[in-house]
Amino acid sequence: MKDQITMFCLLNSLDLQRDGLTNASLMQANTFAYLDIRHKRWQKK
Protein backbone atom coordinates (compact mmCIF):
# COMPACT_ATOMS: atom_id res chain seq x y z
CA MET A 1 0.00 0.00 0.00
CA LYS A 2 1.38 3.39 -0.94
CA ASP A 3 1.94 6.12 1.62
CA GLN A 4 -0.51 8.96 1.36
CA ILE A 5 0.99 12.41 1.63
CA THR A 6 -0.87 14.88 3.78
CA MET A 7 -0.44 18.54 2.88
CA PHE A 8 -1.18 21.21 5.44
CA CYS A 9 -1.21 24.95 4.94
CA LEU A 10 -2.02 27.80 7.25
CA LEU A 11 -4.78 30.16 6.20
CA ASN A 12 -2.74 33.20 7.18
CA SER A 13 -0.16 32.15 4.58
CA LEU A 14 -2.61 32.50 1.70
CA ASP A 15 -1.93 35.46 -0.54
CA LEU A 16 -5.43 36.37 -1.70
CA GLN A 17 -4.34 39.28 -3.86
CA ARG A 18 -2.15 36.97 -5.94
CA ASP A 19 -4.64 34.07 -5.84
CA GLY A 20 -2.32 31.54 -4.30
CA LEU A 21 0.00 30.33 -1.61
CA THR A 22 3.14 32.14 -0.58
CA ASN A 23 6.50 30.42 -0.88
CA ALA A 24 6.74 30.25 2.90
CA SER A 25 3.40 28.46 3.07
CA LEU A 26 4.45 25.90 0.46
CA MET A 27 7.70 25.23 2.29
CA GLN A 28 5.77 24.86 5.53
CA ALA A 29 3.32 22.42 3.93
CA ASN A 30 6.18 20.35 2.49
CA THR A 31 7.82 20.19 5.90
CA PHE A 32 4.63 18.99 7.59
CA ALA A 33 4.08 16.38 4.86
CA TYR A 34 7.66 15.13 5.29
CA LEU A 35 7.20 14.85 9.05
CA ASP A 36 3.89 13.03 8.57
CA ILE A 37 5.54 10.44 6.30
CA ARG A 38 8.39 9.90 8.77
CA HIS A 39 5.89 9.50 11.61
CA LYS A 40 3.87 6.89 9.69
CA ARG A 41 7.04 4.92 8.85
CA TRP A 42 8.10 5.03 12.49
CA GLN A 43 4.69 3.69 13.59
CA LYS A 44 5.04 0.67 11.27
CA LYS A 45 8.22 -0.50 13.05
N, CA, C and O atoms as a CHARMM CRD file, in Angstrom:
* protein
*
  180
    1    1 MET  N      0.84000  -1.18000   0.00000 PROA 1      0.00000
    2    1 MET  CA     0.00000   0.00000   0.00000 PROA 1      0.00000
    3    1 MET  C      0.88700   1.24600   0.00000 PROA 1      0.00000
    4    1 MET  O      1.84500   1.32600   0.76800 PROA 1      0.00000
    5    2 LYS  N      0.58100   2.18200  -0.82800 PROA 2      0.00000
    6    2 LYS  CA     1.38200   3.39400  -0.93700 PROA 2      0.00000
    7    2 LYS  C      1.08100   4.33800   0.22000 PROA 2      0.00000
    8    2 LYS  O     -0.03600   4.39500   0.73600 PROA 2      0.00000
    9    3 ASP  N      2.13000   5.08400   0.61200 PROA 3      0.00000
   10    3 ASP  CA     1.93600   6.12100   1.62400 PROA 3      0.00000
   11    3 ASP  C      1.14200   7.26900   1.03000 PROA 3      0.00000
   12    3 ASP  O      1.37700   7.68000  -0.10700 PROA 3      0.00000
   13    4 GLN  N      0.21900   7.77200   1.79300 PROA 4      0.00000
   14    4 GLN  CA    -0.51200   8.96000   1.36500 PROA 4      0.00000
   15    4 GLN  C      0.16100  10.17700   1.96700 PROA 4      0.00000
   16    4 GLN  O      0.49300  10.18700   3.15300 PROA 4      0.00000
   17    5 ILE  N      0.36200  11.19100   1.16100 PROA 5      0.00000
   18    5 ILE  CA     0.99400  12.41200   1.62900 PROA 5      0.00000
   19    5 ILE  C     -0.08600  13.39300   2.05300 PROA 5      0.00000
   20    5 ILE  O     -1.02100  13.67800   1.30400 PROA 5      0.00000
   21    6 THR  N      0.05900  13.89400   3.25100 PROA 6      0.00000
   22    6 THR  CA    -0.87200  14.88300   3.77600 PROA 6      0.00000
   23    6 THR  C     -0.24300  16.25700   3.63600 PROA 6      0.00000
   24    6 THR  O      0.89400  16.46400   4.06100 PROA 6      0.00000
   25    7 MET  N     -0.96000  17.18800   3.05100 PROA 7      0.00000
   26    7 MET  CA    -0.43600  18.53800   2.88000 PROA 7      0.00000
   27    7 MET  C     -1.24500  19.49300   3.74100 PROA 7      0.00000
   28    7 MET  O     -2.47000  19.55400   3.64200 PROA 7      0.00000
   29    8 PHE  N     -0.55100  20.22700   4.57700 PROA 8      0.00000
   30    8 PHE  CA    -1.17800  21.21100   5.44400 PROA 8      0.00000
   31    8 PHE  C     -0.74400  22.60100   5.01600 PROA 8      0.00000
   32    8 PHE  O      0.38600  22.78800   4.56600 PROA 8      0.00000
   33    9 CYS  N     -1.61000  23.55600   5.14900 PROA 9      0.00000
   34    9 CYS  CA    -1.20700  24.94800   4.94500 PROA 9      0.00000
   35    9 CYS  C     -1.97500  25.80400   5.94000 PROA 9      0.00000
   36    9 CYS  O     -3.08700  25.46800   6.34800 PROA 9      0.00000
   37   10 LEU  N     -1.37200  26.89100   6.31200 PROA 10     0.00000
   38   10 LEU  CA    -2.01800  27.79700   7.25100 PROA 10     0.00000
   39   10 LEU  C     -2.76400  28.87300   6.48400 PROA 10     0.00000
   40   10 LEU  O     -2.24900  29.41200   5.50400 PROA 10     0.00000
   41   11 LEU  N     -3.96500  29.18500   6.92000 PROA 11     0.00000
   42   11 LEU  CA    -4.77600  30.16300   6.20400 PROA 11     0.00000
   43   11 LEU  C     -4.13400  31.54000   6.16700 PROA 11     0.00000
   44   11 LEU  O     -4.34100  32.29200   5.21400 PROA 11     0.00000
   45   12 ASN  N     -3.35800  31.88000   7.19000 PROA 12     0.00000
   46   12 ASN  CA    -2.74300  33.20000   7.18000 PROA 12     0.00000
   47   12 ASN  C     -1.58900  33.28000   6.18500 PROA 12     0.00000
   48   12 ASN  O     -1.04000  34.36000   5.96400 PROA 12     0.00000
   49   13 SER  N     -1.21500  32.15500   5.58300 PROA 13     0.00000
   50   13 SER  CA    -0.15800  32.15500   4.57600 PROA 13     0.00000
   51   13 SER  C     -0.70700  32.28800   3.15700 PROA 13     0.00000
   52   13 SER  O      0.06000  32.36400   2.19700 PROA 13     0.00000
   53   14 LEU  N     -2.02000  32.31700   3.02500 PROA 14     0.00000
   54   14 LEU  CA    -2.60900  32.49700   1.69900 PROA 14     0.00000
   55   14 LEU  C     -2.44600  33.94500   1.25200 PROA 14     0.00000
   56   14 LEU  O     -2.66700  34.87500   2.02700 PROA 14     0.00000
   57   15 ASP  N     -2.06500  34.11900   0.02300 PROA 15     0.00000
   58   15 ASP  CA    -1.92800  35.46200  -0.54300 PROA 15     0.00000
   59   15 ASP  C     -3.12500  35.67000  -1.46600 PROA 15     0.00000
   60   15 ASP  O     -3.08100  35.29500  -2.63700 PROA 15     0.00000
   61   16 LEU  N     -4.18600  36.26200  -0.94300 PROA 16     0.00000
   62   16 LEU  CA    -5.43200  36.36600  -1.69900 PROA 16     0.00000
   63   16 LEU  C     -5.32800  37.33300  -2.87200 PROA 16     0.00000
   64   16 LEU  O     -6.02600  37.16700  -3.87200 PROA 16     0.00000
   65   17 GLN  N     -4.47100  38.33400  -2.76300 PROA 17     0.00000
   66   17 GLN  CA    -4.33700  39.28300  -3.86400 PROA 17     0.00000
   67   17 GLN  C     -3.67000  38.63900  -5.07800 PROA 17     0.00000
   68   17 GLN  O     -3.91900  39.03800  -6.21600 PROA 17     0.00000
   69   18 ARG  N     -2.83400  37.65300  -4.83100 PROA 18     0.00000
   70   18 ARG  CA    -2.14700  36.97100  -5.93600 PROA 18     0.00000
   71   18 ARG  C     -2.79600  35.62900  -6.26200 PROA 18     0.00000
   72   18 ARG  O     -2.29300  34.88500  -7.10300 PROA 18     0.00000
   73   19 ASP  N     -3.90000  35.31800  -5.60700 PROA 19     0.00000
   74   19 ASP  CA    -4.63800  34.06600  -5.84300 PROA 19     0.00000
   75   19 ASP  C     -3.77900  32.82800  -5.62700 PROA 19     0.00000
   76   19 ASP  O     -3.73900  31.94700  -6.48600 PROA 19     0.00000
   77   20 GLY  N     -3.10900  32.75300  -4.52000 PROA 20     0.00000
   78   20 GLY  CA    -2.32100  31.54100  -4.30300 PROA 20     0.00000
   79   20 GLY  C     -1.62200  31.51300  -2.95900 PROA 20     0.00000
   80   20 GLY  O     -1.85000  32.35200  -2.08700 PROA 20     0.00000
   81   21 LEU  N     -0.76500  30.52100  -2.82800 PROA 21     0.00000
   82   21 LEU  CA    -0.00100  30.33100  -1.60900 PROA 21     0.00000
   83   21 LEU  C      1.33500  31.05300  -1.71000 PROA 21     0.00000
   84   21 LEU  O      1.90800  31.17400  -2.79300 PROA 21     0.00000
   85   22 THR  N      1.81600  31.52100  -0.59300 PROA 22     0.00000
   86   22 THR  CA     3.13500  32.13600  -0.58100 PROA 22     0.00000
   87   22 THR  C      4.19800  31.03800  -0.55900 PROA 22     0.00000
   88   22 THR  O      3.90800  29.89100  -0.22300 PROA 22     0.00000
   89   23 ASN  N      5.41100  31.39300  -0.91400 PROA 23     0.00000
   90   23 ASN  CA     6.50400  30.41600  -0.88400 PROA 23     0.00000
   91   23 ASN  C      6.71100  29.86200   0.51800 PROA 23     0.00000
   92   23 ASN  O      6.99300  28.67500   0.68100 PROA 23     0.00000
   93   24 ALA  N      6.57600  30.70500   1.52200 PROA 24     0.00000
   94   24 ALA  CA     6.74000  30.24600   2.90200 PROA 24     0.00000
   95   24 ALA  C      5.68800  29.20300   3.25400 PROA 24     0.00000
   96   24 ALA  O      5.98600  28.22100   3.93500 PROA 24     0.00000
   97   25 SER  N      4.46900  29.41000   2.79500 PROA 25     0.00000
   98   25 SER  CA     3.40100  28.45800   3.07200 PROA 25     0.00000
   99   25 SER  C      3.66600  27.11800   2.39500 PROA 25     0.00000
  100   25 SER  O      3.44000  26.06600   2.99300 PROA 25     0.00000
  101   26 LEU  N      4.14000  27.14900   1.15700 PROA 26     0.00000
  102   26 LEU  CA     4.44700  25.90300   0.45600 PROA 26     0.00000
  103   26 LEU  C      5.58600  25.15200   1.13700 PROA 26     0.00000
  104   26 LEU  O      5.53900  23.92800   1.26100 PROA 26     0.00000
  105   27 MET  N      6.59800  25.87300   1.57400 PROA 27     0.00000
  106   27 MET  CA     7.70500  25.23400   2.28700 PROA 27     0.00000
  107   27 MET  C      7.21400  24.62600   3.59800 PROA 27     0.00000
  108   27 MET  O      7.63200  23.53400   3.98400 PROA 27     0.00000
  109   28 GLN  N      6.33100  25.34000   4.27000 PROA 28     0.00000
  110   28 GLN  CA     5.77200  24.86000   5.52700 PROA 28     0.00000
  111   28 GLN  C      4.94300  23.59100   5.29100 PROA 28     0.00000
  112   28 GLN  O      5.04500  22.63300   6.05800 PROA 28     0.00000
  113   29 ALA  N      4.13900  23.58300   4.25300 PROA 29     0.00000
  114   29 ALA  CA     3.31900  22.41900   3.93000 PROA 29     0.00000
  115   29 ALA  C      4.19500  21.22400   3.58600 PROA 29     0.00000
  116   29 ALA  O      3.90000  20.10500   4.00500 PROA 29     0.00000
  117   30 ASN  N      5.26500  21.44100   2.83400 PROA 30     0.00000
  118   30 ASN  CA     6.17600  20.35300   2.49200 PROA 30     0.00000
  119   30 ASN  C      6.83900  19.78200   3.73400 PROA 30     0.00000
  120   30 ASN  O      7.02600  18.57000   3.84200 PROA 30     0.00000
  121   31 THR  N      7.19100  20.64400   4.66200 PROA 31     0.00000
  122   31 THR  CA     7.82100  20.18500   5.90400 PROA 31     0.00000
  123   31 THR  C      6.86500  19.32800   6.70600 PROA 31     0.00000
  124   31 THR  O      7.24900  18.26800   7.20100 PROA 31     0.00000
  125   32 PHE  N      5.61000  19.77500   6.84500 PROA 32     0.00000
  126   32 PHE  CA     4.63100  18.98600   7.58700 PROA 32     0.00000
  127   32 PHE  C      4.36000  17.64800   6.90600 PROA 32     0.00000
  128   32 PHE  O      4.20300  16.63500   7.58800 PROA 32     0.00000
  129   33 ALA  N      4.30200  17.62400   5.58400 PROA 33     0.00000
  130   33 ALA  CA     4.08300  16.37500   4.85700 PROA 33     0.00000
  131   33 ALA  C      5.25000  15.42400   5.08400 PROA 33     0.00000
  132   33 ALA  O      5.04500  14.22700   5.28300 PROA 33     0.00000
  133   34 TYR  N      6.47600  15.94600   5.05400 PROA 34     0.00000
  134   34 TYR  CA     7.66200  15.12800   5.29300 PROA 34     0.00000
  135   34 TYR  C      7.62900  14.53400   6.69800 PROA 34     0.00000
  136   34 TYR  O      7.92500  13.35400   6.88100 PROA 34     0.00000
  137   35 LEU  N      7.27100  15.34400   7.68400 PROA 35     0.00000
  138   35 LEU  CA     7.20100  14.85200   9.05400 PROA 35     0.00000
  139   35 LEU  C      6.10100  13.81300   9.21300 PROA 35     0.00000
  140   35 LEU  O      6.26400  12.85800   9.97200 PROA 35     0.00000
  141   36 ASP  N      4.99100  13.98100   8.51400 PROA 36     0.00000
  142   36 ASP  CA     3.88700  13.02700   8.57000 PROA 36     0.00000
  143   36 ASP  C      4.32000  11.67400   8.01400 PROA 36     0.00000
  144   36 ASP  O      3.99600  10.63300   8.58600 PROA 36     0.00000
  145   37 ILE  N      5.05000  11.68600   6.90100 PROA 37     0.00000
  146   37 ILE  CA     5.53500  10.43700   6.30100 PROA 37     0.00000
  147   37 ILE  C      6.50200   9.73900   7.25000 PROA 37     0.00000
  148   37 ILE  O      6.40900   8.52800   7.45000 PROA 37     0.00000
  149   38 ARG  N      7.42600  10.49200   7.83300 PROA 38     0.00000
  150   38 ARG  CA     8.39100   9.90200   8.76500 PROA 38     0.00000
  151   38 ARG  C      7.66700   9.30800   9.97400 PROA 38     0.00000
  152   38 ARG  O      8.04200   8.23900  10.45600 PROA 38     0.00000
  153   39 HSD  N      6.64300   9.98700  10.46100 PROA 39     0.00000
  154   39 HSD  CA     5.88900   9.49800  11.61400 PROA 39     0.00000
  155   39 HSD  C      5.17700   8.18800  11.27300 PROA 39     0.00000
  156   39 HSD  O      5.17600   7.25700  12.07900 PROA 39     0.00000
  157   40 LYS  N      4.57300   8.10900  10.08900 PROA 40     0.00000
  158   40 LYS  CA     3.87000   6.88600   9.68800 PROA 40     0.00000
  159   40 LYS  C      4.84100   5.72400   9.53100 PROA 40     0.00000
  160   40 LYS  O      4.51500   4.59500   9.89800 PROA 40     0.00000
  161   41 ARG  N      6.03100   5.98400   8.99000 PROA 41     0.00000
  162   41 ARG  CA     7.03500   4.92300   8.85100 PROA 41     0.00000
  163   41 ARG  C      7.51300   4.45800  10.21300 PROA 41     0.00000
  164   41 ARG  O      7.75200   3.26700  10.41200 PROA 41     0.00000
  165   42 TRP  N      7.65400   5.37900  11.15100 PROA 42     0.00000
  166   42 TRP  CA     8.09700   5.03100  12.49300 PROA 42     0.00000
  167   42 TRP  C      7.04400   4.17200  13.19300 PROA 42     0.00000
  168   42 TRP  O      7.39100   3.25800  13.94100 PROA 42     0.00000
  169   43 GLN  N      5.76200   4.45500  12.95600 PROA 43     0.00000
  170   43 GLN  CA     4.69200   3.68700  13.59000 PROA 43     0.00000
  171   43 GLN  C      4.66000   2.25400  13.08500 PROA 43     0.00000
  172   43 GLN  O      4.25800   1.35600  13.82500 PROA 43     0.00000
  173   44 LYS  N      5.07400   2.01400  11.84200 PROA 44     0.00000
  174   44 LYS  CA     5.04300   0.66700  11.26800 PROA 44     0.00000
  175   44 LYS  C      6.08400  -0.25400  11.89500 PROA 44     0.00000
  176   44 LYS  O      5.93600  -1.47600  11.84900 PROA 44     0.00000
  177   45 LYS  N      7.14200   0.32200  12.48400 PROA 45     0.00000
  178   45 LYS  CA     8.22200  -0.50400  13.05400 PROA 45     0.00000
  179   45 LYS  C      7.81100  -1.13900  14.34800 PROA 45     0.00000
  180   45 LYS  O      8.59900  -1.86300  14.95800 PROA 45     0.00000
